[in-house]
PDB file of C-alpha atoms and ligand atoms in Angstrom:
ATOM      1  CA  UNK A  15     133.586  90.001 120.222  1.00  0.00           C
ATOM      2  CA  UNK A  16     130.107  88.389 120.693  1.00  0.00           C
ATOM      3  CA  UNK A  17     129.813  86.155 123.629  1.00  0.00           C
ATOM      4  CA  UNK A  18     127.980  82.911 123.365  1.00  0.00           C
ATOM      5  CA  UNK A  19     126.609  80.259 125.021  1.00  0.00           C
ATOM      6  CA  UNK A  20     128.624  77.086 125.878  1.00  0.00           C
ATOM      7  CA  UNK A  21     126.462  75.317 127.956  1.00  0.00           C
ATOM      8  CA  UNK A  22     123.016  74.067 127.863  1.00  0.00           C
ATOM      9  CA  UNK A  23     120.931  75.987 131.091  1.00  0.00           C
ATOM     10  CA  UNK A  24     119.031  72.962 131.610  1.00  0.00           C
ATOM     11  CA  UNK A  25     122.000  69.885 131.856  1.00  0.00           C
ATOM     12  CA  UNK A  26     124.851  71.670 131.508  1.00  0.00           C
ATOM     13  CA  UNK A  27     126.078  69.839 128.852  1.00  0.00           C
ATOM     14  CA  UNK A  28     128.764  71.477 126.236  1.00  0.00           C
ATOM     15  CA  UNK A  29     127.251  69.431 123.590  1.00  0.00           C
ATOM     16  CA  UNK A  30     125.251  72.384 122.339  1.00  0.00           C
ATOM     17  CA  UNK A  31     124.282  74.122 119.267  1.00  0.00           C
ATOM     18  CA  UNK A  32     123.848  77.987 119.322  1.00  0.00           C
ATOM     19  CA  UNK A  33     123.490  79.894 115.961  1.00  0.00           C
ATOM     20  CA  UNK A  34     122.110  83.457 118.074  1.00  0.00           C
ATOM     21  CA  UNK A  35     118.277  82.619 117.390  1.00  0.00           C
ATOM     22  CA  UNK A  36     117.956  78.939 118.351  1.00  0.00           C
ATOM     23  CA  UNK A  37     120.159  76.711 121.184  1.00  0.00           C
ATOM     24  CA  UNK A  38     119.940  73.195 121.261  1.00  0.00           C
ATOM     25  CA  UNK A  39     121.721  70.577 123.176  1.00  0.00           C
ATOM     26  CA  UNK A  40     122.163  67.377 121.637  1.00  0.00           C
ATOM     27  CA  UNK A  41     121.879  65.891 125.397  1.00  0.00           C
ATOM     28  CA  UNK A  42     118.411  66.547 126.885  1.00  0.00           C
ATOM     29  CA  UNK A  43     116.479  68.002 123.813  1.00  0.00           C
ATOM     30  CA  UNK A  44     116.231  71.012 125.101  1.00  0.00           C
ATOM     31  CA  UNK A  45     115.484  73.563 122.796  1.00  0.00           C
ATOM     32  CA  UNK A  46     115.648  77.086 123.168  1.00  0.00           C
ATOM     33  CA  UNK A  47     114.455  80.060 120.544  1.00  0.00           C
ATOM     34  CA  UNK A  48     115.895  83.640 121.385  1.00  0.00           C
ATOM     35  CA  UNK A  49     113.294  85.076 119.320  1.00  0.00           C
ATOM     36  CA  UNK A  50     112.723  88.631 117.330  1.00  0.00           C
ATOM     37  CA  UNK A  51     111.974  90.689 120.047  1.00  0.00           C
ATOM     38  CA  UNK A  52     109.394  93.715 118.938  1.00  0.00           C
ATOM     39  CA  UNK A  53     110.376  97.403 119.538  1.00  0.00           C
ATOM     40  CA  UNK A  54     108.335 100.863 118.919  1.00  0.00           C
ATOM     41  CA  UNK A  55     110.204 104.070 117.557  1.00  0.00           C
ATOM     42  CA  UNK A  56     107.932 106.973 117.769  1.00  0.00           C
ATOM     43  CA  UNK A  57     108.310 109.902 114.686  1.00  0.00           C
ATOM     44  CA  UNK A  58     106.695 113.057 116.597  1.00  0.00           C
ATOM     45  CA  UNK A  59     106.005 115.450 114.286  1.00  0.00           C
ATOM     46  CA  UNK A  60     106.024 119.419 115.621  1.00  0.00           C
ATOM     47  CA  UNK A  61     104.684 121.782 112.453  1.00  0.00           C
ATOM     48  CA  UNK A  62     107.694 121.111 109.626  1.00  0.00           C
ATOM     49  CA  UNK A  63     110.136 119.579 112.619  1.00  0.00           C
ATOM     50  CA  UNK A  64     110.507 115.801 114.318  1.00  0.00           C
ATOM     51  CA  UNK A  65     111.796 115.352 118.020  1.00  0.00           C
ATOM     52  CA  UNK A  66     115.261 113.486 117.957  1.00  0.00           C
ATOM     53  CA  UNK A  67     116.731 112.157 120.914  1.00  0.00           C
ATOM     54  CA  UNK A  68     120.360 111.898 121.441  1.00  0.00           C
ATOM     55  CA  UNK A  69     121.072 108.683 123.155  1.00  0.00           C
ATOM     56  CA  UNK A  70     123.527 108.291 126.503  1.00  0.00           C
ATOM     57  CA  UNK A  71     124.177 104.343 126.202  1.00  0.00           C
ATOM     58  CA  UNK A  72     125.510 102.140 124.246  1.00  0.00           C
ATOM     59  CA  UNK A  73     124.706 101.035 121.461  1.00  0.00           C
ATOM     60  CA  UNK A  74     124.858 103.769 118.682  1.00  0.00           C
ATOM     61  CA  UNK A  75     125.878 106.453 122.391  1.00  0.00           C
ATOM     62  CA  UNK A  76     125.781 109.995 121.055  1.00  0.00           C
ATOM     63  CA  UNK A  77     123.928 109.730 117.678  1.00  0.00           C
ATOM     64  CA  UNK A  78     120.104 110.399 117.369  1.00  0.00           C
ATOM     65  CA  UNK A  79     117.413 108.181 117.830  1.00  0.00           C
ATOM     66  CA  UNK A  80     113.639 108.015 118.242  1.00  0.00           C
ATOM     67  CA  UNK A  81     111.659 107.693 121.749  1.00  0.00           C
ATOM     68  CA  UNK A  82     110.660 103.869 122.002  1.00  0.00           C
ATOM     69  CA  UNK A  83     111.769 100.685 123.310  1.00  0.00           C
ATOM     70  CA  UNK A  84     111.149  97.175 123.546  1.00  0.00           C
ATOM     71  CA  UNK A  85     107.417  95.899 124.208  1.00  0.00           C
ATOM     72  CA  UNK A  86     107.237  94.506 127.584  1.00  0.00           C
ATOM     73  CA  UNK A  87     105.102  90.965 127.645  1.00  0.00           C
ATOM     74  CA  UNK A  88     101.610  91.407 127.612  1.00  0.00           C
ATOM     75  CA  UNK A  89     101.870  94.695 125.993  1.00  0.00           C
ATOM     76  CA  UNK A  90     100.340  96.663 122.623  1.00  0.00           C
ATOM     77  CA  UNK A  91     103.010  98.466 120.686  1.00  0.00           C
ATOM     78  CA  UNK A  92     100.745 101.250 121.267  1.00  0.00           C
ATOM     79  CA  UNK A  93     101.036 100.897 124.892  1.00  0.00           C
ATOM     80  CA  UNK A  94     104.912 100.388 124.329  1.00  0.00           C
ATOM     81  CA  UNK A  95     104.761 104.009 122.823  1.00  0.00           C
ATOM     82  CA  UNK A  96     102.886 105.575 125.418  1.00  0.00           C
ATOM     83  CA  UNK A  97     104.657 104.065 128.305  1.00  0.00           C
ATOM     84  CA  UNK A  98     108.444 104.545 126.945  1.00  0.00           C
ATOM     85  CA  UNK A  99     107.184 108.257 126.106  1.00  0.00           C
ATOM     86  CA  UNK A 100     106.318 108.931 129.323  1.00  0.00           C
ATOM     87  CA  UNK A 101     109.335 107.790 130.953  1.00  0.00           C
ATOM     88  CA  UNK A 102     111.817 108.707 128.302  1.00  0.00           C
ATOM     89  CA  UNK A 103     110.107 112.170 127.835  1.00  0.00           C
ATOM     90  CA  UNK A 104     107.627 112.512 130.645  1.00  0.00           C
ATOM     91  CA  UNK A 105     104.944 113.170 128.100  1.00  0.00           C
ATOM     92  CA  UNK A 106     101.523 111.744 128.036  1.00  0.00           C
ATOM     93  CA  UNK A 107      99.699 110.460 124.785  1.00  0.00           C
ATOM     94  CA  UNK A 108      96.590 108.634 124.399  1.00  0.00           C
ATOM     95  CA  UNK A 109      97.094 105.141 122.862  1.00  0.00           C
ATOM     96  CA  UNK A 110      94.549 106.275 120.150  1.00  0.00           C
ATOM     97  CA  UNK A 111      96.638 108.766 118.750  1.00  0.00           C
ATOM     98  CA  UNK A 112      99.980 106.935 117.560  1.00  0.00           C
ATOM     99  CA  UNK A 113      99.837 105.974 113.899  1.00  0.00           C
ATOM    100  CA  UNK A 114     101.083 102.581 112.639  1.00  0.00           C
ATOM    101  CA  UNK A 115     103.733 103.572 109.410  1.00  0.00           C
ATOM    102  CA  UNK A 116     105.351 100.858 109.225  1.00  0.00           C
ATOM    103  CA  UNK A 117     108.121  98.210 109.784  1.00  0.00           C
ATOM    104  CA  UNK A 118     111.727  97.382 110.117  1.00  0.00           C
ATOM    105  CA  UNK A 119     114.380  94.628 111.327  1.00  0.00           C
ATOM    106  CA  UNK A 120     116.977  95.995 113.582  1.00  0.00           C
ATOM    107  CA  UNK A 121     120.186  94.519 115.167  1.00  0.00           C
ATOM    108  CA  UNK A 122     120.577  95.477 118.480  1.00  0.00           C
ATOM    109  CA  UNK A 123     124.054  94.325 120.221  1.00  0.00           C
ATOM    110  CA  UNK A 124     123.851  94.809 124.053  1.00  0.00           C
ATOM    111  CA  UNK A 125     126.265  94.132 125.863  1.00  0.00           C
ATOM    112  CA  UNK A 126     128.021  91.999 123.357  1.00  0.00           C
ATOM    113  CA  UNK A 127     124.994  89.862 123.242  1.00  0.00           C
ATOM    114  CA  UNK A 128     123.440  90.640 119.450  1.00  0.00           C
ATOM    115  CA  UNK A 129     119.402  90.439 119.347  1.00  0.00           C
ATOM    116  CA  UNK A 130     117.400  90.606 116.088  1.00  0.00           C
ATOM    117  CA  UNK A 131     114.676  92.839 116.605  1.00  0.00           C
ATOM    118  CA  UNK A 132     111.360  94.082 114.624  1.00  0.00           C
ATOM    119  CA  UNK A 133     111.488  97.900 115.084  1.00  0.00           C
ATOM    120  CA  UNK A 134     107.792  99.175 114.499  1.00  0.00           C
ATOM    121  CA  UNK A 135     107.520 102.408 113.765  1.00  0.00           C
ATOM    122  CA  UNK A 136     104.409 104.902 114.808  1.00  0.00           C
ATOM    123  CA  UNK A 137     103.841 108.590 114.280  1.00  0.00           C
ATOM    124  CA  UNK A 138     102.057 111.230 116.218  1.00  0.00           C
ATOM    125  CA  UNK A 139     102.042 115.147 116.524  1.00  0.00           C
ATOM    126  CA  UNK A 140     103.173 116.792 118.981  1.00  0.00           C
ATOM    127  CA  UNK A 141     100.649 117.829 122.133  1.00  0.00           C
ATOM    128  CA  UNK A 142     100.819 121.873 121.838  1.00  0.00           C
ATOM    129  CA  UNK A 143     102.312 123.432 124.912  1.00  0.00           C
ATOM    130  CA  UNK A 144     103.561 120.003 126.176  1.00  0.00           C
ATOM    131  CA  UNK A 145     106.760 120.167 128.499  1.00  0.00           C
ATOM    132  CA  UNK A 146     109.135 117.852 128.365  1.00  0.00           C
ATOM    133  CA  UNK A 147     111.306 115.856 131.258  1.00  0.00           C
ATOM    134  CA  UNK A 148     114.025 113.592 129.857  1.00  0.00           C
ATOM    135  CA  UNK A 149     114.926 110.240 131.175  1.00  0.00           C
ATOM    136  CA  UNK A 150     118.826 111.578 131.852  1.00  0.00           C
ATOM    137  CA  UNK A 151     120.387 107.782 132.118  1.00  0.00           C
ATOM    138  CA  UNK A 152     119.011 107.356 128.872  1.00  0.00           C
ATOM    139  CA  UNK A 153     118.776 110.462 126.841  1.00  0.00           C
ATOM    140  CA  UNK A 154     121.613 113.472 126.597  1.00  0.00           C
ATOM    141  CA  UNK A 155     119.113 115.930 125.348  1.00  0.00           C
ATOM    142  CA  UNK A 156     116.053 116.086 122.144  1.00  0.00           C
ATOM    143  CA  UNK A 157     116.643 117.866 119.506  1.00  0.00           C
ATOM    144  CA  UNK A 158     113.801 119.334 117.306  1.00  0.00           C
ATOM    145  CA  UNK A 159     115.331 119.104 113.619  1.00  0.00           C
ATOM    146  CA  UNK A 160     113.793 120.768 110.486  1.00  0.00           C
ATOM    147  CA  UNK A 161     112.299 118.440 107.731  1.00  0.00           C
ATOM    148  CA  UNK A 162     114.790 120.136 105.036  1.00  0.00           C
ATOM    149  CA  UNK A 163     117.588 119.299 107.371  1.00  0.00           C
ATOM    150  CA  UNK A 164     117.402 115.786 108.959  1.00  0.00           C
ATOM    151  CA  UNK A 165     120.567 114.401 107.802  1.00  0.00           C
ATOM    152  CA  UNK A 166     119.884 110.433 107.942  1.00  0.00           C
ATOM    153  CA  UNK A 167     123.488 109.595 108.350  1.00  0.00           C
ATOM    154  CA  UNK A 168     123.428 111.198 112.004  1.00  0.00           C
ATOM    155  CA  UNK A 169     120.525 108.482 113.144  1.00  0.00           C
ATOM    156  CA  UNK A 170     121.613 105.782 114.707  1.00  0.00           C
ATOM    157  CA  UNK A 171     120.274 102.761 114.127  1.00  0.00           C
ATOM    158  CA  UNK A 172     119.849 101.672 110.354  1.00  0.00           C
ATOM    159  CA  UNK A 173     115.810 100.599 110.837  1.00  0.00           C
ATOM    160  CA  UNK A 174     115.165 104.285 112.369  1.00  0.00           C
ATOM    161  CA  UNK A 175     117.384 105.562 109.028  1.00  0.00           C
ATOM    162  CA  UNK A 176     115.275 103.847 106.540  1.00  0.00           C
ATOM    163  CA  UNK A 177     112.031 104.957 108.206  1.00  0.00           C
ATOM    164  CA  UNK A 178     112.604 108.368 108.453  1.00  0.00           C
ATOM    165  CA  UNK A 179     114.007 108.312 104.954  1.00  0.00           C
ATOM    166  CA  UNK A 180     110.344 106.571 104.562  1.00  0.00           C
ATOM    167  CA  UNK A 181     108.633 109.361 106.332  1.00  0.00           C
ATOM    168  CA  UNK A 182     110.496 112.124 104.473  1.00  0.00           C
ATOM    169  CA  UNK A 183     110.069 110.620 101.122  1.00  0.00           C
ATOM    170  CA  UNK A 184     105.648 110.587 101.719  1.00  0.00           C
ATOM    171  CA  UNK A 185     105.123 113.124 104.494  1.00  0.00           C
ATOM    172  CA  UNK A 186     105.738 116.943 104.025  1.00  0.00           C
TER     173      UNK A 186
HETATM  174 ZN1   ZN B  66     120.933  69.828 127.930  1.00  0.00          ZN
END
């Protein structure tokens, strides 16, 4: 089950309202938004395959999933991309060459706290001869799947589902 709030951080008071995107306490005014937070998903596209990475933590453990992760504050998307590939994968890109393609809402329960997220999604190929170095806590292993043979049911998260579908449907 979801946990909630039940009191307000500022006065402590139980007379709050919390609907998972907006608390406020009927107290003190305060008023508090837990807003969409933005993520980046990386497609990276190897001749007629894309790298899939099988993930080691809740949520969606052991089903595929796209490098990314959530924008830290004062950060570009593209920067998100660049930064979560190099510590998810070890592998360096230029901010120049991910590829906006486009965007998805995503739920994203952690640790039974559920956050609404905007997933947006970038492509890039491949660097030739790169080597990769995976992020173990956070990744089981990648696995480079055909075009012909993604099956969209094994990806994880629904946003990462419709955007491959997305890819696969105008990218061959
Ligand atoms: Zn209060």
């Amino acid at each position: 089950m979801s946990k909630s709030f039940h009191y307000c951080p500022n006065c402590s008071s139980q007379n709050i309202e919390f609907n998972f995107r907006k608390l406020s306490c009927k107290d003190c005014e305060m008023v508090y938004y837990q807003n969409v937070a933005t993520a980046t998903a990386v497609i990276l596209r190897r001749k007629d395959e894309i790298l899939f990475t099988v993930r080691n933590k809740e949520p969606q453990k052991g089903k595929l999933d796209l490098p990314g992760g959530f924008t830290d504050p004062n950060e570009t998307a593209e920067q998100t991309c660049q930064r979560e590939l190099k510590e998810e994968l070890n592998l360096e890109l230029n901010v120049s060459e991910f590829k906006y393609l486009m965007s998805q809402p995503n739920d994203y329960e952690y640790k039974t706290i559920p956050y609404k997220t905007c997933d947006l999604i970038f492509e890039s190929n491949f660097p030739e001869n790169a080597e990769l170095k995976l992020e173990l806590e956070e990744i089981v292993e990648v696995k480079w799947i055909k075009l012909s043979e993604i099956k969209l049911e094994e990806i994880g998260f629904e946003s990462l589902r419709n955007a491959v579908s997305f890819y696969l449907e105008n990218h061959n």
